[in-house]
Amino acid sequence: MSVPYAKVIVNPAAGGYSIHREWPRISKQLRDIGLSFDYEYTERVGHAIELARMAVDTGYRYLIAVGGDGTVNEVANGILCSTGSGSTILGIVSTGTACSFARSVGIPQDYTGACSLLTGQGRLLIDVGVVEYKSEGQSLQRFFVNEAGVGFDAAVVEASKRLPKHFGPTIKFYACVVRGLRSLFSYRNKRIALCTENKIETMCAFAVVVANGRYTGGGMYIAPHAELNDGLLDMVIVGDAGKFELLKIWPTLYSGSHITHPKIRVERVTSVTIQSSERVLIEADGELLGECPASFWVLPSALTIVV
C-alpha cells in the first residue's frame, strides 16, 4: 500500500513557539523517511480547522498535524467537517506542551519517533467525542479526540491562556502546573445536574472529565480503562472534595489510582448532559470552548489515525 501525498499543517506557536524553531529539522526528517508533502503554517486560533477542511475538500487524503493537542483537535475537526472524512487519515507529530492524545494512542513524544510512523501502514479507527456548548449566547458544537472537561480542568485552561506565549514546552508545562495549583485554592466546586442515558443526578462537583483517551494534562492517567475504539466515553466525576483532600488526590492522578477514591467515580456512557445555574467552563483537548449547559456524545469509528 503506497502512502498518499500529504498535507502537513504546522502550528509554529505550539510548544511555546518551539515548532517555529524545530520545523526545518522536522521537515528534513519527513523528507528523509520518503514522505511526499506540502505544508502550511497556521496563523491564528481555528485556522487549522479551515486549512484541514479545505485540504480534504480539494482532494488530500492524508493530513499531518504538527503541534500540540490543540492543533491535533483542530485538524481532526477540519477533517470531520469535510466532505471526505471517511477516506482521510490523520498523522500526528506531537510537539506541543502536553501531547496528551499522542500519549493516549501510543505515538512517541519526540518528533523523530513520531515521524518514523508516518510512512508505515499502522492504522487505528477511533471513536470521536462531540460536545455541544454555549459561547457568547450561541449553541456551538466541537469534536474532541481525547477528552473534554467541565469545571476545574477548564478553569485551569482559562488561567493558562494568560501565561507568556514564548515559554519553551518544558517551562510552559511546569508553569501550567504551578498555575493549576494556584487555581485550585481559588476555585469553588460547582452545583451541577448530570443527565445520563438512564438517570438525572444533582451534585456538587469539582470536575467532570468526559474521556475518549486515557491521559490528560501532560501525563495524568485520568481514565485508565478508556478505550479509543469501544464506542463509549469514560466519564470521570470528581465530587465535592475539599482543597487539602484534592492535594492528596493530585499525585494519584499520574498512576490512575485516583479512581479508587470514595469521592471519585467512573461511568461509561454514550451520552451525557451537564447543566448548572452557575458559570461552569468547558474545555476540549486542552482548548477553552465556552460554558454549560453542555451535551456530550460519542461517534463510533469516526476517524482513522496513523499509529
Short mmCIF file of C-alpha atoms in Angstrom, two decimals:
data_model
loop_
_atom_site.label_atom_id
_atom_site.label_comp_id
_atom_site.label_asym_id
_atom_site.label_seq_id
_atom_site.Cartn_x
_atom_site.Cartn_y
_atom_site.Cartn_z
CA MET A 1 0.00 0.00 0.00
CA SER A 2 1.52 3.32 -1.04
CA VAL A 3 1.48 6.35 1.25
CA PRO A 4 -0.57 9.20 -0.28
CA TYR A 5 0.75 12.70 -0.86
CA ALA A 6 0.30 14.57 2.40
CA LYS A 7 -0.78 18.00 3.54
CA VAL A 8 1.17 18.93 6.67
CA ILE A 9 -0.45 21.57 8.90
CA VAL A 10 2.12 23.18 11.18
CA ASN A 11 1.34 25.31 14.23
CA PRO A 12 4.50 27.40 14.69
CA ALA A 13 3.24 28.71 18.04
CA ALA A 14 2.92 25.24 19.60
CA GLY A 15 5.22 24.36 22.46
CA GLY A 16 5.94 28.00 23.25
CA TYR A 17 6.96 28.64 19.62
CA SER A 18 9.40 25.73 19.70
CA ILE A 19 7.82 24.38 16.49
CA HIS A 20 8.86 27.51 14.65
CA ARG A 21 12.46 26.70 15.57
CA GLU A 22 12.19 22.95 15.04
CA TRP A 23 10.25 22.88 11.76
CA PRO A 24 13.34 22.85 9.46
CA ARG A 25 14.58 19.72 11.26
CA ILE A 26 11.12 18.12 11.30
CA SER A 27 10.59 18.79 7.58
CA LYS A 28 14.00 17.27 6.81
CA GLN A 29 13.05 14.21 8.86
CA LEU A 30 9.82 13.88 6.85
CA ARG A 31 11.75 14.02 3.57
CA ASP A 32 14.33 11.56 4.86
CA ILE A 33 11.64 8.94 5.53
CA GLY A 34 10.39 9.36 1.96
CA LEU A 35 7.19 11.31 2.61
CA SER A 36 5.91 13.50 -0.22
CA PHE A 37 4.13 16.55 1.13
CA ASP A 38 3.46 20.24 1.13
CA TYR A 39 2.76 22.29 4.23
CA GLU A 40 1.07 25.38 5.60
CA TYR A 41 1.54 27.32 8.82
CA THR A 42 -1.43 28.20 10.98
CA GLU A 43 -1.83 31.89 11.71
CA ARG A 44 -4.49 32.07 14.44
CA VAL A 45 -6.79 30.03 16.65
CA GLY A 46 -9.15 27.99 14.48
CA HIS A 47 -7.04 28.34 11.35
CA ALA A 48 -6.05 24.65 11.32
CA ILE A 49 -9.75 23.71 11.09
CA GLU A 50 -10.09 25.82 7.96
CA LEU A 51 -6.87 24.52 6.41
CA ALA A 52 -7.75 20.89 7.11
CA ARG A 53 -11.30 21.14 5.78
CA MET A 54 -10.12 22.89 2.64
CA ALA A 55 -7.34 20.34 2.11
CA VAL A 56 -9.72 17.38 2.30
CA ASP A 57 -12.36 19.09 0.17
CA THR A 58 -9.75 19.71 -2.53
CA GLY A 59 -8.57 16.10 -2.63
CA TYR A 60 -5.93 15.48 0.04
CA ARG A 61 -6.47 12.15 1.79
CA TYR A 62 -3.54 12.30 4.23
CA LEU A 63 -3.25 15.17 6.70
CA ILE A 64 -0.50 15.51 9.29
CA ALA A 65 -0.84 17.75 12.33
CA VAL A 66 2.42 19.17 13.69
CA GLY A 67 1.77 20.77 17.07
CA GLY A 68 0.16 20.05 20.40
CA ASP A 69 -3.23 18.72 21.45
CA GLY A 70 -4.99 21.88 20.26
CA THR A 71 -3.51 21.54 16.78
CA VAL A 72 -4.50 17.87 16.58
CA ASN A 73 -8.00 18.80 17.71
CA GLU A 74 -8.35 21.50 15.06
CA VAL A 75 -7.05 19.30 12.23
CA ALA A 76 -9.36 16.48 13.32
CA ASN A 77 -12.29 18.94 13.37
CA GLY A 78 -11.41 20.10 9.87
CA ILE A 79 -11.34 16.51 8.61
CA LEU A 80 -14.61 15.60 10.31
CA CYS A 81 -16.35 18.71 8.94
CA SER A 82 -15.20 17.96 5.38
CA THR A 83 -16.82 16.02 2.55
CA GLY A 84 -14.17 13.28 2.58
CA SER A 85 -13.68 12.46 6.26
CA GLY A 86 -14.34 8.75 5.81
CA SER A 87 -11.45 8.30 3.38
CA THR A 88 -8.91 10.60 5.06
CA ILE A 89 -6.20 9.56 7.51
CA LEU A 90 -4.62 11.72 10.20
CA GLY A 91 -0.94 11.57 11.10
CA ILE A 92 0.41 13.27 14.22
CA VAL A 93 3.74 14.82 15.12
CA SER A 94 3.06 15.87 18.70
CA THR A 95 5.44 18.61 19.75
CA GLY A 96 3.35 20.85 21.99
CA THR A 97 3.23 21.38 25.74
CA ALA A 98 1.14 18.40 26.88
CA CYS A 99 0.69 15.99 23.91
CA SER A 100 -1.90 14.02 25.88
CA PHE A 101 -3.62 12.48 22.86
CA ALA A 102 -0.34 11.20 21.44
CA ARG A 103 0.32 9.63 24.83
CA SER A 104 -3.16 8.07 24.87
CA VAL A 105 -2.68 6.48 21.45
CA GLY A 106 0.97 5.47 21.93
CA ILE A 107 2.60 7.89 19.47
CA PRO A 108 6.17 8.83 20.53
CA GLN A 109 6.56 12.19 22.24
CA ASP A 110 9.69 13.09 20.24
CA TYR A 111 9.39 14.20 16.63
CA THR A 112 11.93 11.67 15.33
CA GLY A 113 9.91 8.76 16.71
CA ALA A 114 6.60 10.27 15.60
CA CYS A 115 7.87 10.94 12.07
CA SER A 116 9.08 7.34 11.74
CA LEU A 117 5.46 6.12 11.87
CA LEU A 118 4.16 8.34 9.10
CA THR A 119 5.17 6.22 6.12
CA GLY A 120 4.21 2.94 7.81
CA GLN A 121 0.98 1.02 7.40
CA GLY A 122 -0.25 1.17 11.02
CA ARG A 123 -3.81 2.48 11.21
CA LEU A 124 -6.35 2.78 14.03
CA LEU A 125 -10.02 3.63 13.53
CA ILE A 126 -11.06 5.56 16.63
CA ASP A 127 -14.21 6.97 18.15
CA VAL A 128 -14.63 10.73 18.40
CA GLY A 129 -16.47 12.74 21.03
CA VAL A 130 -18.82 15.61 20.28
CA VAL A 131 -19.65 18.43 22.67
CA GLU A 132 -22.45 20.98 22.23
CA TYR A 133 -21.98 24.04 24.44
CA LYS A 134 -22.76 27.73 24.85
CA SER A 135 -20.44 30.56 23.81
CA GLU A 136 -21.49 34.20 23.78
CA GLY A 137 -25.15 33.18 23.69
CA GLN A 138 -24.74 30.76 20.78
CA SER A 139 -25.04 26.98 20.77
CA LEU A 140 -21.93 25.52 19.12
CA GLN A 141 -20.50 22.06 18.52
CA ARG A 142 -16.94 20.75 18.58
CA PHE A 143 -15.39 17.33 18.05
CA PHE A 144 -12.78 16.08 20.52
CA VAL A 145 -10.44 13.15 20.11
CA ASN A 146 -9.01 12.77 23.62
CA GLU A 147 -11.13 14.37 26.35
CA ALA A 148 -13.41 17.20 27.34
CA GLY A 149 -13.51 18.71 30.81
CA VAL A 150 -16.15 20.59 32.79
CA GLY A 151 -15.29 22.65 35.86
CA PHE A 152 -11.78 22.81 37.28
CA ASP A 153 -10.00 21.45 34.19
CA ALA A 154 -11.47 24.22 32.06
CA ALA A 155 -10.69 26.85 34.72
CA VAL A 156 -7.02 25.81 34.58
CA VAL A 157 -7.05 26.07 30.78
CA GLU A 158 -8.52 29.57 31.09
CA ALA A 159 -5.81 30.57 33.59
CA SER A 160 -3.07 29.06 31.41
CA LYS A 161 -4.07 31.29 28.50
CA ARG A 162 -2.62 34.21 30.46
CA LEU A 163 0.88 32.68 30.52
CA PRO A 164 3.56 34.24 28.27
CA LYS A 165 3.35 32.57 24.85
CA HIS A 166 7.09 32.30 24.17
CA PHE A 167 7.92 29.90 27.01
CA GLY A 168 9.52 26.69 25.74
CA PRO A 169 7.47 23.49 26.15
CA THR A 170 9.19 22.34 29.36
CA ILE A 171 8.98 25.72 31.08
CA LYS A 172 5.41 26.17 29.89
CA PHE A 173 4.43 22.73 31.22
CA TYR A 174 5.74 23.48 34.71
CA ALA A 175 4.24 26.97 34.58
CA CYS A 176 0.88 25.35 33.81
CA VAL A 177 1.30 23.01 36.78
CA VAL A 178 2.02 25.95 39.07
CA ARG A 179 -0.92 27.87 37.62
CA GLY A 180 -3.10 24.81 38.19
CA LEU A 181 -2.13 24.59 41.85
CA ARG A 182 -2.82 28.30 42.30
CA SER A 183 -6.20 27.88 40.62
CA LEU A 184 -7.02 25.05 43.00
CA PHE A 185 -7.06 27.37 46.01
CA SER A 186 -9.28 29.96 44.35
CA TYR A 187 -11.65 27.53 42.65
CA ARG A 188 -15.07 26.77 44.12
CA ASN A 189 -16.85 23.48 43.45
CA LYS A 190 -19.93 23.79 41.24
CA ARG A 191 -23.52 22.66 41.66
CA ILE A 192 -24.44 20.69 38.54
CA ALA A 193 -27.18 18.44 37.16
CA LEU A 194 -25.80 15.38 35.42
CA CYS A 195 -28.14 13.66 32.96
CA THR A 196 -27.05 10.31 31.55
CA GLU A 197 -28.98 7.78 29.49
CA ASN A 198 -30.97 6.41 32.42
CA LYS A 199 -30.77 8.88 35.32
CA ILE A 200 -30.64 12.53 36.40
CA GLU A 201 -28.41 13.41 39.34
CA THR A 202 -27.78 16.71 41.10
CA MET A 203 -24.46 17.12 42.87
CA CYS A 204 -21.70 19.47 43.91
CA ALA A 205 -18.64 18.56 41.85
CA PHE A 206 -15.05 19.67 41.47
CA ALA A 207 -14.77 18.47 37.88
CA VAL A 208 -16.20 16.11 35.29
CA VAL A 209 -13.92 14.72 32.59
CA VAL A 210 -15.52 13.02 29.58
CA ALA A 211 -12.69 10.88 28.25
CA ASN A 212 -12.10 9.11 24.97
CA GLY A 213 -8.38 8.65 25.65
CA ARG A 214 -6.62 7.78 28.89
CA TYR A 215 -4.33 10.76 29.51
CA THR A 216 -4.75 14.46 30.08
CA GLY A 217 -2.71 17.34 31.44
CA GLY A 218 0.62 16.08 30.13
CA GLY A 219 0.71 12.74 31.93
CA MET A 220 -2.30 12.49 34.24
CA TYR A 221 -3.75 8.98 33.85
CA ILE A 222 -7.24 10.34 34.20
CA ALA A 223 -9.24 7.47 32.65
CA PRO A 224 -7.08 4.35 32.96
CA HIS A 225 -9.65 2.00 31.43
CA ALA A 226 -10.73 4.18 28.49
CA GLU A 227 -10.51 2.69 25.00
CA LEU A 228 -10.41 4.79 21.86
CA ASN A 229 -12.47 2.32 19.84
CA ASP A 230 -15.07 0.84 22.19
CA GLY A 231 -18.00 3.12 21.28
CA LEU A 232 -18.07 4.57 24.81
CA LEU A 233 -16.85 7.60 26.75
CA ASP A 234 -15.39 7.21 30.24
CA MET A 235 -16.91 9.90 32.47
CA VAL A 236 -14.70 10.63 35.49
CA ILE A 237 -16.63 12.51 38.18
CA VAL A 238 -14.65 14.22 40.94
CA GLY A 239 -17.17 15.04 43.63
CA ASP A 240 -17.33 17.61 46.41
CA ALA A 241 -13.78 17.23 47.70
CA GLY A 242 -12.06 19.92 49.76
CA LYS A 243 -8.79 21.66 48.88
CA PHE A 244 -6.45 19.60 51.07
CA GLU A 245 -8.24 16.40 50.12
CA LEU A 246 -7.65 17.28 46.47
CA LEU A 247 -3.96 17.93 47.13
CA LYS A 248 -3.71 14.39 48.48
CA ILE A 249 -5.53 13.04 45.41
CA TRP A 250 -3.35 15.01 42.94
CA PRO A 251 -0.30 12.64 42.89
CA THR A 252 -2.53 9.60 42.36
CA LEU A 253 -3.76 11.10 39.07
CA TYR A 254 -0.44 10.09 37.50
CA SER A 255 -0.83 6.41 38.40
CA GLY A 256 -4.56 6.06 37.79
CA SER A 257 -5.20 5.03 41.41
CA HIS A 258 -7.38 8.12 41.97
CA ILE A 259 -10.38 6.19 40.64
CA THR A 260 -10.48 4.18 43.91
CA HIS A 261 -11.06 7.33 45.99
CA PRO A 262 -14.55 7.42 47.54
CA LYS A 263 -15.30 10.87 46.08
CA ILE A 264 -14.33 9.86 42.53
CA ARG A 265 -16.26 7.54 40.29
CA VAL A 266 -16.14 6.47 36.65
CA GLU A 267 -19.15 5.75 34.45
CA ARG A 268 -19.07 4.52 30.88
CA VAL A 269 -21.62 6.37 28.75
CA THR A 270 -22.57 7.06 25.16
CA SER A 271 -24.01 10.48 26.04
CA VAL A 272 -24.33 12.88 28.96
CA THR A 273 -25.74 16.38 29.52
CA ILE A 274 -24.42 18.73 32.21
CA GLN A 275 -26.40 21.76 33.36
CA SER A 276 -25.80 24.38 36.02
CA SER A 277 -27.23 27.68 37.21
CA GLU A 278 -23.63 28.80 37.81
CA ARG A 279 -20.96 29.74 35.27
CA VAL A 280 -19.21 26.45 34.54
CA LEU A 281 -16.49 26.42 31.89
CA ILE A 282 -15.81 23.71 29.29
CA GLU A 283 -12.60 22.68 27.54
CA ALA A 284 -11.90 20.06 24.89
CA ASP A 285 -8.44 18.65 24.15
CA GLY A 286 -6.93 21.48 26.18
CA GLU A 287 -8.76 24.27 24.32
CA LEU A 288 -11.22 26.53 26.14
CA LEU A 289 -14.61 26.42 24.40
CA GLY A 290 -17.39 28.04 26.42
CA GLU A 291 -19.85 27.25 29.19
CA CYS A 292 -22.61 24.90 30.31
CA PRO A 293 -25.20 23.74 29.54
CA ALA A 294 -23.32 21.14 27.55
CA SER A 295 -24.11 17.80 25.95
CA PHE A 296 -21.52 15.16 25.09
CA TRP A 297 -21.89 12.09 22.91
CA VAL A 298 -19.72 9.61 21.05
CA LEU A 299 -19.36 9.00 17.30
CA PRO A 300 -18.09 5.42 16.98
CA SER A 301 -15.38 4.60 14.43
CA ALA A 302 -15.26 8.16 13.08
CA LEU A 303 -11.59 8.90 12.38
CA THR A 304 -8.59 6.94 11.10
CA ILE A 305 -5.21 7.81 12.55
CA VAL A 306 -1.66 6.63 11.82
CA VAL A 307 -0.08 4.64 14.66
#
